[in-house]
Tab-separated table of N, CA and C in Angstrom:
chain	number	residue	atom	x	y	z
A	1	MET	N	55.429	63.419	-10.700
A	1	MET	CA	55.669	61.992	-10.699
A	1	MET	C	55.654	61.449	-9.269
A	2	THR	N	56.231	62.191	-8.353
A	2	THR	CA	56.279	61.764	-6.965
A	2	THR	C	54.878	61.709	-6.366
A	3	ILE	N	54.018	62.605	-6.774
A	3	ILE	CA	52.645	62.625	-6.262
A	3	ILE	C	51.886	61.382	-6.711
A	4	ILE	N	52.109	60.957	-7.941
A	4	ILE	CA	51.432	59.761	-8.457
A	4	ILE	C	51.877	58.535	-7.677
A	5	ILE	N	53.158	58.414	-7.406
A	5	ILE	CA	53.667	57.276	-6.633
A	5	ILE	C	53.097	57.302	-5.220
A	6	TYR	N	53.029	58.477	-4.613
A	6	TYR	CA	52.462	58.610	-3.271
A	6	TYR	C	50.993	58.182	-3.250
A	7	ILE	N	50.232	58.580	-4.258
A	7	ILE	CA	48.808	58.209	-4.329
A	7	ILE	C	48.655	56.704	-4.492
A	8	ILE	N	49.479	56.104	-5.348
A	8	ILE	CA	49.410	54.649	-5.559
A	8	ILE	C	49.757	53.913	-4.269
A	9	LEU	N	50.804	54.334	-3.573
A	9	LEU	CA	51.178	53.691	-2.315
A	9	LEU	C	50.098	53.863	-1.249
A	10	TYR	N	49.488	55.025	-1.206
A	10	TYR	CA	48.436	55.291	-0.223
A	10	TYR	C	47.256	54.340	-0.423
A	11	TYR	N	46.793	54.207	-1.680
A	11	TYR	CA	45.655	53.325	-1.939
A	11	TYR	C	46.033	51.859	-1.782
A	12	THR	N	47.255	51.492	-2.128
A	12	THR	CA	47.699	50.112	-1.961
A	12	THR	C	47.724	49.738	-0.486
A	13	MET	N	48.196	50.615	0.364
A	13	MET	CA	48.233	50.330	1.796
A	13	MET	C	46.821	50.229	2.369
A	14	ASN	N	45.912	51.053	1.903
A	14	ASN	CA	44.532	50.961	2.382
A	14	ASN	C	43.880	49.663	1.935
A	15	ILE	N	44.183	49.223	0.719
A	15	ILE	CA	43.623	47.956	0.237
A	15	ILE	C	44.190	46.800	1.051
A	16	LYS	N	45.489	46.812	1.321
A	16	LYS	CA	46.098	45.750	2.135
A	16	LYS	C	45.488	45.728	3.531
A	17	ARG	N	45.262	46.892	4.098
A	17	ARG	CA	44.681	46.979	5.433
A	17	ARG	C	43.238	46.472	5.417
A	18	LEU	N	42.507	46.769	4.354
A	18	LEU	CA	41.122	46.309	4.250
A	18	LEU	C	41.054	44.795	4.105
A	19	ILE	N	41.977	44.215	3.347
A	19	ILE	CA	41.968	42.770	3.120
A	19	ILE	C	42.309	42.004	4.393
A	20	THR	N	43.133	42.559	5.252
A	20	THR	CA	43.558	41.836	6.457
A	20	THR	C	42.547	41.901	7.593
A	21	THR	N	41.558	42.775	7.534
A	21	THR	CA	40.549	42.846	8.595
A	21	THR	C	39.465	41.805	8.349
A	22	PRO	N	38.776	41.341	9.400
A	22	PRO	CA	37.689	40.371	9.214
A	22	PRO	C	36.572	40.914	8.314
A	23	PHE	N	36.228	42.183	8.483
A	23	PHE	CA	35.198	42.776	7.630
A	23	PHE	C	35.653	42.818	6.177
A	24	GLY	N	36.923	43.123	5.958
A	24	GLY	CA	37.462	43.174	4.602
A	24	GLY	C	37.454	41.817	3.932
A	25	LYS	N	37.740	40.772	4.707
A	25	LYS	CA	37.711	39.417	4.152
A	25	LYS	C	36.295	39.031	3.736
A	26	ILE	N	35.327	39.382	4.569
A	26	ILE	CA	33.930	39.077	4.234
A	26	ILE	C	33.502	39.861	3.003
A	27	LEU	N	33.857	41.131	2.954
A	27	LEU	CA	33.496	41.968	1.811
A	27	LEU	C	34.141	41.456	0.526
A	28	LEU	N	35.401	41.083	0.590
A	28	LEU	CA	36.085	40.546	-0.583
A	28	LEU	C	35.463	39.217	-1.011
A	29	SER	N	35.077	38.377	-0.058
A	29	SER	CA	34.429	37.107	-0.381
A	29	SER	C	33.102	37.332	-1.091
A	30	ILE	N	32.333	38.301	-0.626
A	30	ILE	CA	31.047	38.604	-1.265
A	30	ILE	C	31.261	39.109	-2.687
A	31	ILE	N	32.229	39.985	-2.875
A	31	ILE	CA	32.499	40.520	-4.215
A	31	ILE	C	32.945	39.408	-5.162
A	32	LEU	N	33.833	38.533	-4.700
A	32	LEU	CA	34.284	37.420	-5.540
A	32	LEU	C	33.157	36.433	-5.822
A	33	ALA	N	32.298	36.173	-4.843
A	33	ALA	CA	31.178	35.251	-5.044
A	33	ALA	C	30.191	35.797	-6.067
A	34	LEU	N	29.903	37.088	-6.002
A	34	LEU	CA	28.999	37.682	-6.991
A	34	LEU	C	29.607	37.634	-8.388
A	35	GLY	N	30.898	37.865	-8.487
A	35	GLY	CA	31.564	37.778	-9.786
A	35	GLY	C	31.538	36.369	-10.336
A	36	LEU	N	31.785	35.382	-9.483
A	36	LEU	CA	31.756	33.990	-9.918
A	36	LEU	C	30.342	33.557	-10.287
A	37	ALA	N	29.358	33.985	-9.521
A	37	ALA	CA	27.965	33.630	-9.815
A	37	ALA	C	27.505	34.244	-11.130
A	38	SER	N	28.005	35.423	-11.457
A	38	SER	CA	27.593	36.049	-12.715
A	38	SER	C	28.161	35.302	-13.916
A	39	LEU	N	29.261	34.583	-13.736
A	39	LEU	CA	29.807	33.791	-14.838
A	39	LEU	C	28.936	32.585	-15.157
A	40	PHE	N	28.284	32.010	-14.141
A	40	PHE	CA	27.539	30.775	-14.316
A	40	PHE	C	26.027	30.959	-14.329
A	41	ARG	N	25.541	32.179	-14.399
A	41	ARG	CA	24.091	32.361	-14.377
A	41	ARG	C	23.492	32.004	-15.727
A	42	LYS	N	22.268	31.534	-15.691
A	42	LYS	CA	21.568	31.128	-16.902
A	42	LYS	C	21.027	32.372	-17.596
A	43	VAL	N	21.285	32.469	-18.877
A	43	VAL	CA	20.829	33.618	-19.646
A	43	VAL	C	19.496	33.269	-20.283
A	44	CYS	N	18.531	34.143	-20.114
A	44	CYS	CA	17.195	33.924	-20.659
A	44	CYS	C	16.919	35.013	-21.686
A	45	ASN	N	16.745	34.623	-22.940
A	45	ASN	CA	16.446	35.572	-24.002
A	45	ASN	C	14.980	35.464	-24.390
A	46	ASP	N	14.252	36.563	-24.299
A	46	ASP	CA	12.846	36.632	-24.712
A	46	ASP	C	11.995	35.554	-24.064
A	47	LYS	N	12.256	35.228	-22.829
A	47	LYS	CA	11.484	34.246	-22.056
A	47	LYS	C	11.511	32.855	-22.687
A	48	ASN	N	12.556	32.537	-23.478
A	48	ASN	CA	12.655	31.216	-24.095
A	48	ASN	C	13.063	30.141	-23.101
A	49	CYS	N	13.578	30.516	-21.957
A	49	CYS	CA	14.042	29.512	-21.011
A	49	CYS	C	12.969	29.128	-19.995
A	50	ILE	N	11.781	29.695	-20.101
A	50	ILE	CA	10.699	29.323	-19.192
A	50	ILE	C	10.111	27.993	-19.666
A	51	VAL	N	10.046	27.031	-18.767
A	51	VAL	CA	9.548	25.704	-19.104
A	51	VAL	C	8.286	25.448	-18.292
A	52	PHE	N	7.223	25.072	-18.967
A	52	PHE	CA	5.979	24.720	-18.300
A	52	PHE	C	5.915	23.204	-18.190
A	53	ASN	N	5.915	22.696	-16.971
A	53	ASN	CA	5.823	21.262	-16.741
A	53	ASN	C	4.439	20.944	-16.211
A	54	GLY	N	3.822	19.958	-16.791
A	54	GLY	CA	2.500	19.549	-16.352
A	54	GLY	C	2.156	18.202	-16.960
A	55	PRO	N	1.046	17.651	-16.569
A	55	PRO	CA	0.666	16.345	-17.107
A	55	PRO	C	0.232	16.457	-18.566
A	56	VAL	N	0.313	15.346	-19.258
A	56	VAL	CA	-0.187	15.276	-20.626
A	56	VAL	C	-1.709	15.302	-20.542
A	57	LEU	N	-2.336	16.165	-21.327
A	57	LEU	CA	-3.783	16.360	-21.213
A	57	LEU	C	-4.569	15.078	-21.467
A	58	SER	N	-4.123	14.241	-22.387
A	58	SER	CA	-4.866	13.010	-22.673
A	58	SER	C	-4.808	12.029	-21.502
A	59	ASP	N	-3.802	12.139	-20.650
A	59	ASP	CA	-3.693	11.240	-19.495
A	59	ASP	C	-4.643	11.627	-18.367
A	60	ILE	N	-5.043	12.884	-18.279
A	60	ILE	CA	-5.898	13.314	-17.173
A	60	ILE	C	-7.316	13.650	-17.618
A	61	GLU	N	-7.591	13.615	-18.903
A	61	GLU	CA	-8.912	13.977	-19.427
A	61	GLU	C	-9.969	12.983	-18.938
A	62	ASP	N	-11.098	13.511	-18.472
A	62	ASP	CA	-12.272	12.735	-18.047
A	62	ASP	C	-11.985	11.773	-16.891
A	63	LYS	N	-11.028	12.071	-16.054
A	63	LYS	CA	-10.769	11.272	-14.859
A	63	LYS	C	-11.157	12.100	-13.645
A	64	ILE	N	-11.517	11.436	-12.554
A	64	ILE	CA	-11.966	12.112	-11.343
A	64	ILE	C	-10.818	12.129	-10.339
A	65	TYR	N	-10.578	13.316	-9.768
A	65	TYR	CA	-9.499	13.506	-8.806
A	65	TYR	C	-10.074	14.057	-7.512
A	66	LYS	N	-9.550	13.570	-6.391
A	66	LYS	CA	-10.009	14.035	-5.092
A	66	LYS	C	-8.938	14.931	-4.489
A	67	HIS	N	-9.367	16.107	-4.039
A	67	HIS	CA	-8.482	17.051	-3.364
A	67	HIS	C	-9.196	17.502	-2.100
A	68	GLY	N	-8.689	17.035	-0.965
A	68	GLY	CA	-9.365	17.334	0.295
A	68	GLY	C	-10.671	16.556	0.363
A	69	ASP	N	-11.776	17.252	0.604
A	69	ASP	CA	-13.082	16.606	0.672
A	69	ASP	C	-13.848	16.711	-0.636
A	70	LYS	N	-13.281	17.332	-1.651
A	70	LYS	CA	-13.991	17.545	-2.907
A	70	LYS	C	-13.378	16.716	-4.020
A	71	CYS	N	-14.229	16.317	-4.958
A	71	CYS	CA	-13.787	15.586	-6.135
A	71	CYS	C	-13.915	16.494	-7.352
A	72	TYR	N	-12.948	16.378	-8.259
A	72	TYR	CA	-12.921	17.211	-9.452
A	72	TYR	C	-12.754	16.335	-10.681
A	73	LYS	N	-13.388	16.760	-11.774
A	73	LYS	CA	-13.233	16.085	-13.054
A	73	LYS	C	-12.664	17.101	-14.031
A	74	TYR	N	-11.513	16.776	-14.598
A	74	TYR	CA	-10.848	17.694	-15.511
A	74	TYR	C	-11.421	17.515	-16.909
A	75	LYS	N	-11.813	18.627	-17.486
A	75	LYS	CA	-12.274	18.615	-18.867
A	75	LYS	C	-11.809	19.919	-19.495
A	76	HIS	N	-11.001	19.811	-20.534
A	76	HIS	CA	-10.532	21.040	-21.167
A	76	HIS	C	-11.517	21.459	-22.246
A	77	GLU	N	-11.684	22.742	-22.356
A	77	GLU	CA	-12.572	23.280	-23.379
A	77	GLU	C	-11.921	24.514	-23.988
A	78	PRO	N	-11.982	24.633	-25.302
A	78	PRO	CA	-11.368	25.792	-25.952
A	78	PRO	C	-12.154	27.068	-25.658
A	79	THR	N	-11.434	28.141	-25.454
A	79	THR	CA	-12.047	29.445	-25.233
A	79	THR	C	-11.358	30.462	-26.128
A	80	LYS	N	-12.002	31.608	-26.291
A	80	LYS	CA	-11.400	32.669	-27.089
A	80	LYS	C	-10.315	33.354	-26.267
A	81	CYS	N	-9.309	33.823	-26.962
A	81	CYS	CA	-8.217	34.524	-26.288
A	81	CYS	C	-8.683	35.911	-25.871
A	82	ASP	N	-8.329	36.284	-24.662
A	82	ASP	CA	-8.670	37.600	-24.141
A	82	ASP	C	-7.516	38.548	-24.444
A	83	SER	N	-7.796	39.627	-25.153
A	83	SER	CA	-6.729	40.548	-25.555
A	83	SER	C	-6.160	41.332	-24.377
A	84	THR	N	-6.852	41.335	-23.242
A	84	THR	CA	-6.341	42.060	-22.078
A	84	THR	C	-5.390	41.205	-21.247
A	85	LYS	N	-5.321	39.905	-21.548
A	85	LYS	CA	-4.451	39.001	-20.802
A	85	LYS	C	-3.332	38.501	-21.704
A	86	LYS	N	-2.253	38.111	-21.101
A	86	LYS	CA	-1.114	37.595	-21.849
A	86	LYS	C	-1.381	36.150	-22.242
A	87	VAL	N	-1.146	35.827	-23.507
A	87	VAL	CA	-1.350	34.480	-24.024
A	87	VAL	C	0.019	33.847	-24.228
A	88	ILE	N	0.197	32.662	-23.662
A	88	ILE	CA	1.468	31.951	-23.764
A	88	ILE	C	1.246	30.706	-24.607
A	89	ASN	N	2.027	30.562	-25.667
A	89	ASN	CA	1.928	29.399	-26.537
A	89	ASN	C	2.718	28.262	-25.910
A	90	ILE	N	2.017	27.225	-25.482
A	90	ILE	CA	2.671	26.100	-24.825
A	90	ILE	C	3.110	25.070	-25.851
A	91	GLY	N	2.326	24.836	-26.883
A	91	GLY	CA	2.686	23.878	-27.916
A	91	GLY	C	2.293	22.473	-27.524
A	92	THR	N	2.856	21.504	-28.228
A	92	THR	CA	2.544	20.104	-27.973
A	92	THR	C	3.702	19.455	-27.238
A	93	ILE	N	3.378	18.399	-26.528
A	93	ILE	CA	4.383	17.669	-25.771
A	93	ILE	C	4.579	16.322	-26.437
A	94	ASP	N	5.817	16.012	-26.773
A	94	ASP	CA	6.135	14.716	-27.356
A	94	ASP	C	6.417	13.735	-26.232
A	95	LYS	N	5.782	12.571	-26.314
A	95	LYS	CA	6.046	11.549	-25.309
A	95	LYS	C	7.394	10.905	-25.610
A	96	PRO	N	8.188	10.637	-24.587
A	96	PRO	CA	9.493	10.013	-24.836
A	96	PRO	C	9.318	8.584	-25.322
A	97	SER	N	10.159	8.195	-26.249
A	97	SER	CA	10.078	6.836	-26.779
A	97	SER	C	10.730	5.874	-25.795
A	98	SER	N	10.226	4.652	-25.755
A	98	SER	CA	10.794	3.647	-24.851
A	98	SER	C	12.027	3.033	-25.501
A	99	PHE	N	12.916	2.519	-24.672
A	99	PHE	CA	14.178	1.979	-25.174
A	99	PHE	C	14.011	0.611	-25.700
């Protein structure tokens, strides 16, 4: 029983000594910050939280855009899916209704 108390006191004194040093304060701050950040991190299940933001295709179709010294005309065309590449289903975008 005395050995257990001695071990507890030994580790308690080392922890107190570690907390009072500048390095110990920084280390404790990092550990607490990582713990707090893990509470508020966004959980992503099966890549459902990935959001693709881009223009509505009907708004940019058949218009001419200048980038640098070159002009480009956007025209979408359907192609076959390549089985060697990953295909991501984007779906349709609903336009927000006006108030």
